[in-house]
């Protein structure tokens, strides 16, 4: 038996599944596109609810054991959707040498250096020119879908990797400890597919089960371990069946107006206050920064739109709890039963919407229906549960091209009313959307520990498919990113970084392209042929592109999968939906995940007819309906949904 076969067939260690325990379901301080690198050295015992560590020590150790032993107890695996192409490395991939023979280990040579240079050239050219917004680049897709995709991504993927440094005399080599490094490693090193699959692990359980919202769940009075887990910080104190909600002021910031409904204070993520942090008796290095969100995935406080969308899901859960107590009163004798039922309904609504709203909006008509009835899916990973790399590293990154440089965010930062009413202030910029978060800490006026009252989102400006003002839409899906993504605010800021490394970390397109090469993704043409669709021609791939794009693609001799998916959407969907390859990868992945999950809505044959309904009896069939039920989006008559005389979705804490 080969070492690879030993790794693949290794039996799980007789240890608890950390995906189902309090230590394994909450992450903090993980940057955009970053990965968790577990540290093997013990650290002081943290205070679980408040520790700023990305992963608590027990989880780090379990992840490290997974990496060393090739076992999957605290993590799940990545694999390739197109197994036949994986077996044809490097013929179906960007070149890694001049002979075309399959390398057996890490690859770093003159050919790799040339490919990296071409990818950097391509990435540098994939940026929209500066200047005023071009209305020809506006899609028909409401802006919420950009950040809904980010929310979904954080729920199903969290890359984990080995330590960056090679073993030393004090840390001898260990069998199976395969270290991939990073795209900023010098020299750049590519890896064969077998090495990637053995070395890269997923710190999320990818079942669309909202562990980014729920973590390991609450602990109720009388249950073991109460007040000892990190996830409990996300739950309300007085009613732990509900998720906690943060407060904003109900007084207007001078010079600005309150965002409707102005009297509703529960409109931010729950956050650590200055007073809470000052009261902690732990070491200062183990204290959170005031304003840090108390949510199970800190990445959902990366920008203000995804933070407000996470808040919308918090309030949706709380509103479902209220509905369960109202229509299923026999459960109210047991708060655990109430929570479990509400969580089940929230998950099923979310999963149904991902398929029937998100995918149907963004994929080519007919593809989803074909995959839903196909008796045999394409993805056949070696392990029971895995995440396709072609999805996670390329196709699902299409949302990066939908980001705008500025948003009609609310009445303070955007149009003061229906066009052509002139804006009261400039549209909210990307920089501001990153600043006004707990992770931003860059607001020149000082973030404090709560969102200012002029910054809650007005969801009506983000969700309407019939809105005539296309400034409220996402930009078209094409190979050009907002120029704000070429200088990402929160990346490349660590002291001591080489200037070249800093520049690369801030340039999102270059990072995406290099990551795809680093992890041996097949080319777009190879994937198209595997799906038995006609690949895009050179003319189609370079249509409307500058000379740098044409030169880079010619030098590569094949098209990076991420670029291919974006260009295909432009050619086949006019930037309003994905083409054949992108649509099929998305649909195959999501249907696979739901099929593998025994508790999914798909396997229970559940529909929104069996779920909660918006007042008046309307089923929840769109993201708009979910936000209205949660009380964060106005109803058709302009009022916000109420429960027992107060706003829907509140947490019940004083």
PDB file of C-alpha atoms in Angstrom, residues 193-444:
ATOM      1  CA  UNK A 193      -3.418  17.419  -7.294  1.00  0.00           C
ATOM      2  CA  UNK A 194      -2.573  14.449  -5.050  1.00  0.00           C
ATOM      3  CA  UNK A 195      -0.530  16.685  -2.761  1.00  0.00           C
ATOM      4  CA  UNK A 196      -3.260  19.336  -2.663  1.00  0.00           C
ATOM      5  CA  UNK A 197      -5.973  16.857  -1.668  1.00  0.00           C
ATOM      6  CA  UNK A 198      -3.788  15.326   1.038  1.00  0.00           C
ATOM      7  CA  UNK A 199      -2.750  18.682   2.494  1.00  0.00           C
ATOM      8  CA  UNK A 200      -5.629  21.151   2.269  1.00  0.00           C
ATOM      9  CA  UNK A 201      -8.471  20.779   4.760  1.00  0.00           C
ATOM     10  CA  UNK A 202     -11.804  22.553   5.219  1.00  0.00           C
ATOM     11  CA  UNK A 203     -12.469  23.951   8.671  1.00  0.00           C
ATOM     12  CA  UNK A 204     -16.193  24.148   7.949  1.00  0.00           C
ATOM     13  CA  UNK A 205     -18.720  21.342   7.696  1.00  0.00           C
ATOM     14  CA  UNK A 206     -20.122  22.236   4.261  1.00  0.00           C
ATOM     15  CA  UNK A 207     -23.748  21.236   4.714  1.00  0.00           C
ATOM     16  CA  UNK A 208     -25.473  24.642   4.391  1.00  0.00           C
ATOM     17  CA  UNK A 209     -26.376  24.204   8.042  1.00  0.00           C
ATOM     18  CA  UNK A 210     -25.594  27.790   9.082  1.00  0.00           C
ATOM     19  CA  UNK A 211     -22.815  26.919  11.505  1.00  0.00           C
ATOM     20  CA  UNK A 212     -21.537  30.438  10.749  1.00  0.00           C
ATOM     21  CA  UNK A 213     -24.737  31.647  12.451  1.00  0.00           C
ATOM     22  CA  UNK A 214     -25.229  29.034  15.180  1.00  0.00           C
ATOM     23  CA  UNK A 215     -21.734  27.806  16.049  1.00  0.00           C
ATOM     24  CA  UNK A 216     -22.065  24.915  18.467  1.00  0.00           C
ATOM     25  CA  UNK A 217     -25.399  26.271  19.707  1.00  0.00           C
ATOM     26  CA  UNK A 218     -26.582  27.687  23.025  1.00  0.00           C
ATOM     27  CA  UNK A 219     -26.433  26.071  26.457  1.00  0.00           C
ATOM     28  CA  UNK A 220     -29.575  26.282  28.540  1.00  0.00           C
ATOM     29  CA  UNK A 221     -29.816  26.472  32.353  1.00  0.00           C
ATOM     30  CA  UNK A 222     -29.068  23.081  33.835  1.00  0.00           C
ATOM     31  CA  UNK A 223     -27.191  21.801  30.789  1.00  0.00           C
ATOM     32  CA  UNK A 224     -23.541  20.731  31.198  1.00  0.00           C
ATOM     33  CA  UNK A 225     -20.912  23.252  30.226  1.00  0.00           C
ATOM     34  CA  UNK A 226     -23.109  26.339  30.497  1.00  0.00           C
ATOM     35  CA  UNK A 227     -21.158  29.620  30.263  1.00  0.00           C
ATOM     36  CA  UNK A 228     -17.978  27.842  29.156  1.00  0.00           C
ATOM     37  CA  UNK A 229     -18.098  27.907  25.346  1.00  0.00           C
ATOM     38  CA  UNK A 230     -17.294  30.528  22.750  1.00  0.00           C
ATOM     39  CA  UNK A 231     -20.538  30.101  20.816  1.00  0.00           C
ATOM     40  CA  UNK A 232     -22.657  31.070  23.815  1.00  0.00           C
ATOM     41  CA  UNK A 233     -21.551  34.676  23.360  1.00  0.00           C
ATOM     42  CA  UNK A 234     -23.731  34.760  20.227  1.00  0.00           C
ATOM     43  CA  UNK A 235     -26.941  34.004  22.170  1.00  0.00           C
ATOM     44  CA  UNK A 236     -29.260  36.253  24.159  1.00  0.00           C
ATOM     45  CA  UNK A 237     -28.790  36.249  27.926  1.00  0.00           C
ATOM     46  CA  UNK A 238     -32.427  36.305  29.015  1.00  0.00           C
ATOM     47  CA  UNK A 239     -33.683  33.975  26.290  1.00  0.00           C
ATOM     48  CA  UNK A 240     -30.878  31.719  24.985  1.00  0.00           C
ATOM     49  CA  UNK A 241     -33.227  30.174  22.438  1.00  0.00           C
ATOM     50  CA  UNK A 242     -32.658  33.448  20.579  1.00  0.00           C
ATOM     51  CA  UNK A 243     -29.515  34.925  19.085  1.00  0.00           C
ATOM     52  CA  UNK A 244     -28.197  38.166  20.550  1.00  0.00           C
ATOM     53  CA  UNK A 245     -28.588  41.423  18.634  1.00  0.00           C
ATOM     54  CA  UNK A 246     -26.463  44.557  18.954  1.00  0.00           C
ATOM     55  CA  UNK A 247     -27.862  48.017  19.585  1.00  0.00           C
ATOM     56  CA  UNK A 248     -27.543  51.282  17.699  1.00  0.00           C
ATOM     57  CA  UNK A 249     -28.503  54.682  19.008  1.00  0.00           C
ATOM     58  CA  UNK A 250     -32.015  55.928  18.328  1.00  0.00           C
ATOM     59  CA  UNK A 251     -30.762  59.522  18.234  1.00  0.00           C
ATOM     60  CA  UNK A 252     -29.591  60.932  14.912  1.00  0.00           C
ATOM     61  CA  UNK A 253     -25.929  61.656  14.289  1.00  0.00           C
ATOM     62  CA  UNK A 254     -25.668  65.453  13.766  1.00  0.00           C
ATOM     63  CA  UNK A 255     -26.106  66.243  10.089  1.00  0.00           C
ATOM     64  CA  UNK A 256     -27.718  62.875   9.283  1.00  0.00           C
ATOM     65  CA  UNK A 257     -31.143  61.251   9.533  1.00  0.00           C
ATOM     66  CA  UNK A 258     -32.199  58.071  11.277  1.00  0.00           C
ATOM     67  CA  UNK A 259     -32.653  55.134   8.936  1.00  0.00           C
ATOM     68  CA  UNK A 260     -36.193  53.767   9.120  1.00  0.00           C
ATOM     69  CA  UNK A 261     -37.459  52.453  11.444  1.00  0.00           C
ATOM     70  CA  UNK A 262     -35.509  54.894  13.569  1.00  0.00           C
ATOM     71  CA  UNK A 263     -36.993  53.706  16.859  1.00  0.00           C
ATOM     72  CA  UNK A 264     -35.682  50.153  16.339  1.00  0.00           C
ATOM     73  CA  UNK A 265     -32.372  49.942  18.222  1.00  0.00           C
ATOM     74  CA  UNK A 266     -31.625  46.266  17.483  1.00  0.00           C
ATOM     75  CA  UNK A 267     -29.887  46.829  14.140  1.00  0.00           C
ATOM     76  CA  UNK A 268     -26.271  45.763  14.589  1.00  0.00           C
ATOM     77  CA  UNK A 269     -24.342  42.602  15.254  1.00  0.00           C
ATOM     78  CA  UNK A 270     -23.806  41.858  18.953  1.00  0.00           C
ATOM     79  CA  UNK A 271     -20.440  43.318  19.920  1.00  0.00           C
ATOM     80  CA  UNK A 272     -18.055  43.427  22.837  1.00  0.00           C
ATOM     81  CA  UNK A 273     -18.420  46.798  24.523  1.00  0.00           C
ATOM     82  CA  UNK A 274     -15.595  48.780  26.038  1.00  0.00           C
ATOM     83  CA  UNK A 275     -17.052  48.107  29.480  1.00  0.00           C
ATOM     84  CA  UNK A 276     -17.184  44.338  28.871  1.00  0.00           C
ATOM     85  CA  UNK A 277     -13.579  44.230  27.709  1.00  0.00           C
ATOM     86  CA  UNK A 278     -12.368  46.381  30.630  1.00  0.00           C
ATOM     87  CA  UNK A 279     -14.109  44.045  33.080  1.00  0.00           C
ATOM     88  CA  UNK A 280     -12.266  40.955  31.842  1.00  0.00           C
ATOM     89  CA  UNK A 281      -9.656  39.507  34.184  1.00  0.00           C
ATOM     90  CA  UNK A 282      -7.752  37.624  31.456  1.00  0.00           C
ATOM     91  CA  UNK A 283      -4.371  38.625  30.056  1.00  0.00           C
ATOM     92  CA  UNK A 284      -4.679  41.755  27.848  1.00  0.00           C
ATOM     93  CA  UNK A 285      -3.374  39.785  24.862  1.00  0.00           C
ATOM     94  CA  UNK A 286      -6.344  37.428  25.230  1.00  0.00           C
ATOM     95  CA  UNK A 287      -8.954  40.179  25.207  1.00  0.00           C
ATOM     96  CA  UNK A 288     -11.080  41.041  22.181  1.00  0.00           C
ATOM     97  CA  UNK A 289     -10.920  44.500  20.686  1.00  0.00           C
ATOM     98  CA  UNK A 290     -14.001  46.555  21.629  1.00  0.00           C
ATOM     99  CA  UNK A 291     -16.466  46.348  18.764  1.00  0.00           C
ATOM    100  CA  UNK A 292     -15.534  42.749  17.889  1.00  0.00           C
ATOM    101  CA  UNK A 293     -18.649  40.908  16.786  1.00  0.00           C
ATOM    102  CA  UNK A 294     -19.948  38.045  18.958  1.00  0.00           C
ATOM    103  CA  UNK A 295     -20.747  35.807  16.008  1.00  0.00           C
ATOM    104  CA  UNK A 296     -19.476  32.318  15.166  1.00  0.00           C
ATOM    105  CA  UNK A 297     -17.650  33.479  12.017  1.00  0.00           C
ATOM    106  CA  UNK A 298     -15.788  36.762  12.303  1.00  0.00           C
ATOM    107  CA  UNK A 299     -15.471  36.954   8.506  1.00  0.00           C
ATOM    108  CA  UNK A 300     -19.122  38.023   8.406  1.00  0.00           C
ATOM    109  CA  UNK A 301     -18.087  41.327   9.951  1.00  0.00           C
ATOM    110  CA  UNK A 302     -15.590  42.003   7.180  1.00  0.00           C
ATOM    111  CA  UNK A 303     -17.756  44.556   5.389  1.00  0.00           C
ATOM    112  CA  UNK A 304     -20.945  46.292   6.397  1.00  0.00           C
ATOM    113  CA  UNK A 305     -23.258  44.684   3.829  1.00  0.00           C
ATOM    114  CA  UNK A 306     -22.415  41.095   4.801  1.00  0.00           C
ATOM    115  CA  UNK A 307     -22.538  42.145   8.477  1.00  0.00           C
ATOM    116  CA  UNK A 308     -26.059  43.516   8.033  1.00  0.00           C
ATOM    117  CA  UNK A 309     -27.044  40.367   6.125  1.00  0.00           C
ATOM    118  CA  UNK A 310     -25.778  38.245   9.020  1.00  0.00           C
ATOM    119  CA  UNK A 311     -27.863  40.470  11.300  1.00  0.00           C
ATOM    120  CA  UNK A 312     -30.860  39.804   9.059  1.00  0.00           C
ATOM    121  CA  UNK A 313     -30.412  36.058   9.581  1.00  0.00           C
ATOM    122  CA  UNK A 314     -30.070  36.565  13.344  1.00  0.00           C
ATOM    123  CA  UNK A 315     -33.364  38.401  13.438  1.00  0.00           C
ATOM    124  CA  UNK A 316     -34.980  35.867  11.126  1.00  0.00           C
ATOM    125  CA  UNK A 317     -34.063  33.132  13.620  1.00  0.00           C
ATOM    126  CA  UNK A 318     -35.474  35.164  16.504  1.00  0.00           C
ATOM    127  CA  UNK A 319     -38.688  35.835  14.590  1.00  0.00           C
ATOM    128  CA  UNK A 320     -39.013  32.106  13.846  1.00  0.00           C
ATOM    129  CA  UNK A 321     -38.579  31.360  17.570  1.00  0.00           C
ATOM    130  CA  UNK A 322     -41.520  33.668  18.285  1.00  0.00           C
ATOM    131  CA  UNK A 323     -43.590  31.986  15.584  1.00  0.00           C
ATOM    132  CA  UNK A 324     -42.770  28.486  16.887  1.00  0.00           C
ATOM    133  CA  UNK A 325     -43.864  29.471  20.380  1.00  0.00           C
ATOM    134  CA  UNK A 326     -47.080  30.847  18.931  1.00  0.00           C
ATOM    135  CA  UNK A 327     -48.118  27.986  16.631  1.00  0.00           C
ATOM    136  CA  UNK A 328     -46.483  25.016  18.401  1.00  0.00           C
ATOM    137  CA  UNK A 329     -47.185  25.835  22.072  1.00  0.00           C
ATOM    138  CA  UNK A 330     -46.582  22.251  23.214  1.00  0.00           C
ATOM    139  CA  UNK A 331     -42.852  22.910  22.669  1.00  0.00           C
ATOM    140  CA  UNK A 332     -42.731  25.897  25.018  1.00  0.00           C
ATOM    141  CA  UNK A 333     -42.255  23.782  28.127  1.00  0.00           C
ATOM    142  CA  UNK A 334     -38.709  23.121  26.879  1.00  0.00           C
ATOM    143  CA  UNK A 335     -36.558  25.955  25.486  1.00  0.00           C
ATOM    144  CA  UNK A 336     -34.218  23.409  23.931  1.00  0.00           C
ATOM    145  CA  UNK A 337     -37.107  21.986  21.915  1.00  0.00           C
ATOM    146  CA  UNK A 338     -38.115  25.487  20.819  1.00  0.00           C
ATOM    147  CA  UNK A 339     -34.574  26.274  19.688  1.00  0.00           C
ATOM    148  CA  UNK A 340     -34.134  22.982  17.838  1.00  0.00           C
ATOM    149  CA  UNK A 341     -37.403  23.434  15.953  1.00  0.00           C
ATOM    150  CA  UNK A 342     -36.629  27.061  15.067  1.00  0.00           C
ATOM    151  CA  UNK A 343     -33.128  26.138  13.930  1.00  0.00           C
ATOM    152  CA  UNK A 344     -34.508  23.378  11.715  1.00  0.00           C
ATOM    153  CA  UNK A 345     -36.986  25.738  10.064  1.00  0.00           C
ATOM    154  CA  UNK A 346     -34.381  28.482   9.568  1.00  0.00           C
ATOM    155  CA  UNK A 347     -31.956  26.028   7.981  1.00  0.00           C
ATOM    156  CA  UNK A 348     -34.596  24.639   5.627  1.00  0.00           C
ATOM    157  CA  UNK A 349     -35.757  28.099   4.561  1.00  0.00           C
ATOM    158  CA  UNK A 350     -32.144  29.132   3.982  1.00  0.00           C
ATOM    159  CA  UNK A 351     -31.299  25.994   1.995  1.00  0.00           C
ATOM    160  CA  UNK A 352     -34.445  26.277  -0.138  1.00  0.00           C
ATOM    161  CA  UNK A 353     -33.666  29.909  -0.899  1.00  0.00           C
ATOM    162  CA  UNK A 354     -30.056  29.143  -1.827  1.00  0.00           C
ATOM    163  CA  UNK A 355     -31.347  26.724  -4.465  1.00  0.00           C
ATOM    164  CA  UNK A 356     -34.540  28.399  -5.634  1.00  0.00           C
ATOM    165  CA  UNK A 357     -33.631  32.079  -5.345  1.00  0.00           C
ATOM    166  CA  UNK A 358     -29.845  32.428  -5.338  1.00  0.00           C
ATOM    167  CA  UNK A 359     -29.010  29.712  -7.900  1.00  0.00           C
ATOM    168  CA  UNK A 360     -32.000  30.371 -10.130  1.00  0.00           C
ATOM    169  CA  UNK A 361     -31.064  34.050 -10.292  1.00  0.00           C
ATOM    170  CA  UNK A 362     -27.386  33.545 -11.057  1.00  0.00           C
ATOM    171  CA  UNK A 363     -27.147  30.414 -13.195  1.00  0.00           C
ATOM    172  CA  UNK A 364     -28.089  29.726 -16.804  1.00  0.00           C
ATOM    173  CA  UNK A 365     -31.744  28.732 -17.194  1.00  0.00           C
ATOM    174  CA  UNK A 366     -32.243  24.984 -17.280  1.00  0.00           C
ATOM    175  CA  UNK A 367     -28.958  23.937 -15.698  1.00  0.00           C
ATOM    176  CA  UNK A 368     -30.277  23.715 -12.127  1.00  0.00           C
ATOM    177  CA  UNK A 369     -33.342  21.715 -13.188  1.00  0.00           C
ATOM    178  CA  UNK A 370     -31.136  19.280 -15.065  1.00  0.00           C
ATOM    179  CA  UNK A 371     -28.860  18.731 -12.063  1.00  0.00           C
ATOM    180  CA  UNK A 372     -31.778  18.359  -9.638  1.00  0.00           C
ATOM    181  CA  UNK A 373     -33.190  15.422 -11.576  1.00  0.00           C
ATOM    182  CA  UNK A 374     -29.865  13.888 -12.624  1.00  0.00           C
ATOM    183  CA  UNK A 375     -29.578  10.487 -10.877  1.00  0.00           C
ATOM    184  CA  UNK A 376     -25.763  10.577 -10.850  1.00  0.00           C
ATOM    185  CA  UNK A 377     -23.888  13.754  -9.889  1.00  0.00           C
ATOM    186  CA  UNK A 378     -20.414  14.503 -11.240  1.00  0.00           C
ATOM    187  CA  UNK A 379     -18.693  14.883  -7.866  1.00  0.00           C
ATOM    188  CA  UNK A 380     -17.433  11.587  -6.493  1.00  0.00           C
ATOM    189  CA  UNK A 381     -14.820  12.454  -3.874  1.00  0.00           C
ATOM    190  CA  UNK A 382     -12.742   9.870  -2.062  1.00  0.00           C
ATOM    191  CA  UNK A 383     -14.038  10.897   1.337  1.00  0.00           C
ATOM    192  CA  UNK A 384     -17.687  10.916   2.426  1.00  0.00           C
ATOM    193  CA  UNK A 385     -17.942  14.728   2.509  1.00  0.00           C
ATOM    194  CA  UNK A 386     -15.772  17.082   0.493  1.00  0.00           C
ATOM    195  CA  UNK A 387     -15.737  20.509  -1.138  1.00  0.00           C
ATOM    196  CA  UNK A 388     -14.901  20.751  -4.856  1.00  0.00           C
ATOM    197  CA  UNK A 389     -11.810  22.865  -5.455  1.00  0.00           C
ATOM    198  CA  UNK A 390     -13.068  24.033  -8.848  1.00  0.00           C
ATOM    199  CA  UNK A 391     -16.023  25.552  -6.959  1.00  0.00           C
ATOM    200  CA  UNK A 392     -14.238  27.000  -3.937  1.00  0.00           C
ATOM    201  CA  UNK A 393     -11.146  28.355  -5.688  1.00  0.00           C
ATOM    202  CA  UNK A 394     -12.623  29.471  -9.014  1.00  0.00           C
ATOM    203  CA  UNK A 395     -16.316  29.283  -9.935  1.00  0.00           C
ATOM    204  CA  UNK A 396     -17.792  30.581  -6.666  1.00  0.00           C
ATOM    205  CA  UNK A 397     -15.430  33.542  -6.760  1.00  0.00           C
ATOM    206  CA  UNK A 398     -17.494  35.003  -9.596  1.00  0.00           C
ATOM    207  CA  UNK A 399     -19.074  37.294  -7.020  1.00  0.00           C
ATOM    208  CA  UNK A 400     -15.866  39.316  -6.833  1.00  0.00           C
ATOM    209  CA  UNK A 401     -16.691  40.767 -10.246  1.00  0.00           C
ATOM    210  CA  UNK A 402     -20.138  41.884  -9.011  1.00  0.00           C
ATOM    211  CA  UNK A 403     -18.760  44.267  -6.359  1.00  0.00           C
ATOM    212  CA  UNK A 404     -19.425  47.972  -6.948  1.00  0.00           C
ATOM    213  CA  UNK A 405     -17.076  50.792  -6.000  1.00  0.00           C
ATOM    214  CA  UNK A 406     -19.967  52.497  -4.210  1.00  0.00           C
ATOM    215  CA  UNK A 407     -23.514  51.681  -3.072  1.00  0.00           C
ATOM    216  CA  UNK A 408     -26.815  53.475  -2.698  1.00  0.00           C
ATOM    217  CA  UNK A 409     -26.752  52.313   0.907  1.00  0.00           C
ATOM    218  CA  UNK A 410     -29.396  54.351   2.733  1.00  0.00           C
ATOM    219  CA  UNK A 411     -30.892  57.850   2.808  1.00  0.00           C
ATOM    220  CA  UNK A 412     -27.644  59.220   4.285  1.00  0.00           C
ATOM    221  CA  UNK A 413     -25.246  57.575   1.846  1.00  0.00           C
ATOM    222  CA  UNK A 414     -26.985  57.417  -1.520  1.00  0.00           C
ATOM    223  CA  UNK A 415     -30.050  58.735  -3.271  1.00  0.00           C
ATOM    224  CA  UNK A 416     -32.310  60.625  -0.876  1.00  0.00           C
ATOM    225  CA  UNK A 417     -35.374  59.278  -2.645  1.00  0.00           C
ATOM    226  CA  UNK A 418     -36.434  57.830  -5.960  1.00  0.00           C
ATOM    227  CA  UNK A 419     -34.358  59.126  -8.903  1.00  0.00           C
ATOM    228  CA  UNK A 420     -33.839  61.762 -10.046  1.00  0.00           C
ATOM    229  CA  UNK A 421     -33.752  63.114  -6.484  1.00  0.00           C
ATOM    230  CA  UNK A 422     -30.136  64.218  -5.979  1.00  0.00           C
ATOM    231  CA  UNK A 423     -28.157  62.231  -3.418  1.00  0.00           C
ATOM    232  CA  UNK A 424     -27.964  63.636   0.083  1.00  0.00           C
ATOM    233  CA  UNK A 425     -24.359  62.493   0.299  1.00  0.00           C
ATOM    234  CA  UNK A 426     -22.005  60.476  -1.819  1.00  0.00           C
ATOM    235  CA  UNK A 427     -22.785  56.798  -2.220  1.00  0.00           C
ATOM    236  CA  UNK A 428     -21.196  54.579   0.433  1.00  0.00           C
ATOM    237  CA  UNK A 429     -17.730  53.672  -0.815  1.00  0.00           C
ATOM    238  CA  UNK A 430     -16.043  50.293  -0.523  1.00  0.00           C
ATOM    239  CA  UNK A 431     -13.595  51.862   1.914  1.00  0.00           C
ATOM    240  CA  UNK A 432     -16.429  52.997   4.174  1.00  0.00           C
ATOM    241  CA  UNK A 433     -18.115  49.588   4.031  1.00  0.00           C
ATOM    242  CA  UNK A 434     -14.917  48.057   5.382  1.00  0.00           C
ATOM    243  CA  UNK A 435     -14.297  50.819   7.912  1.00  0.00           C
ATOM    244  CA  UNK A 436     -17.682  50.691   9.632  1.00  0.00           C
ATOM    245  CA  UNK A 437     -17.246  47.169  10.979  1.00  0.00           C
ATOM    246  CA  UNK A 438     -15.689  45.777  14.104  1.00  0.00           C
ATOM    247  CA  UNK A 439     -12.860  44.408  12.012  1.00  0.00           C
ATOM    248  CA  UNK A 440     -12.299  47.751  10.306  1.00  0.00           C
ATOM    249  CA  UNK A 441     -11.157  49.880  13.220  1.00  0.00           C
ATOM    250  CA  UNK A 442     -10.106  52.450  10.611  1.00  0.00           C
ATOM    251  CA  UNK A 443     -12.971  54.917  10.864  1.00  0.00           C
ATOM    252  CA  UNK A 444     -11.180  58.231  11.371  1.00  0.00           C
TER     253      UNK A 444
END
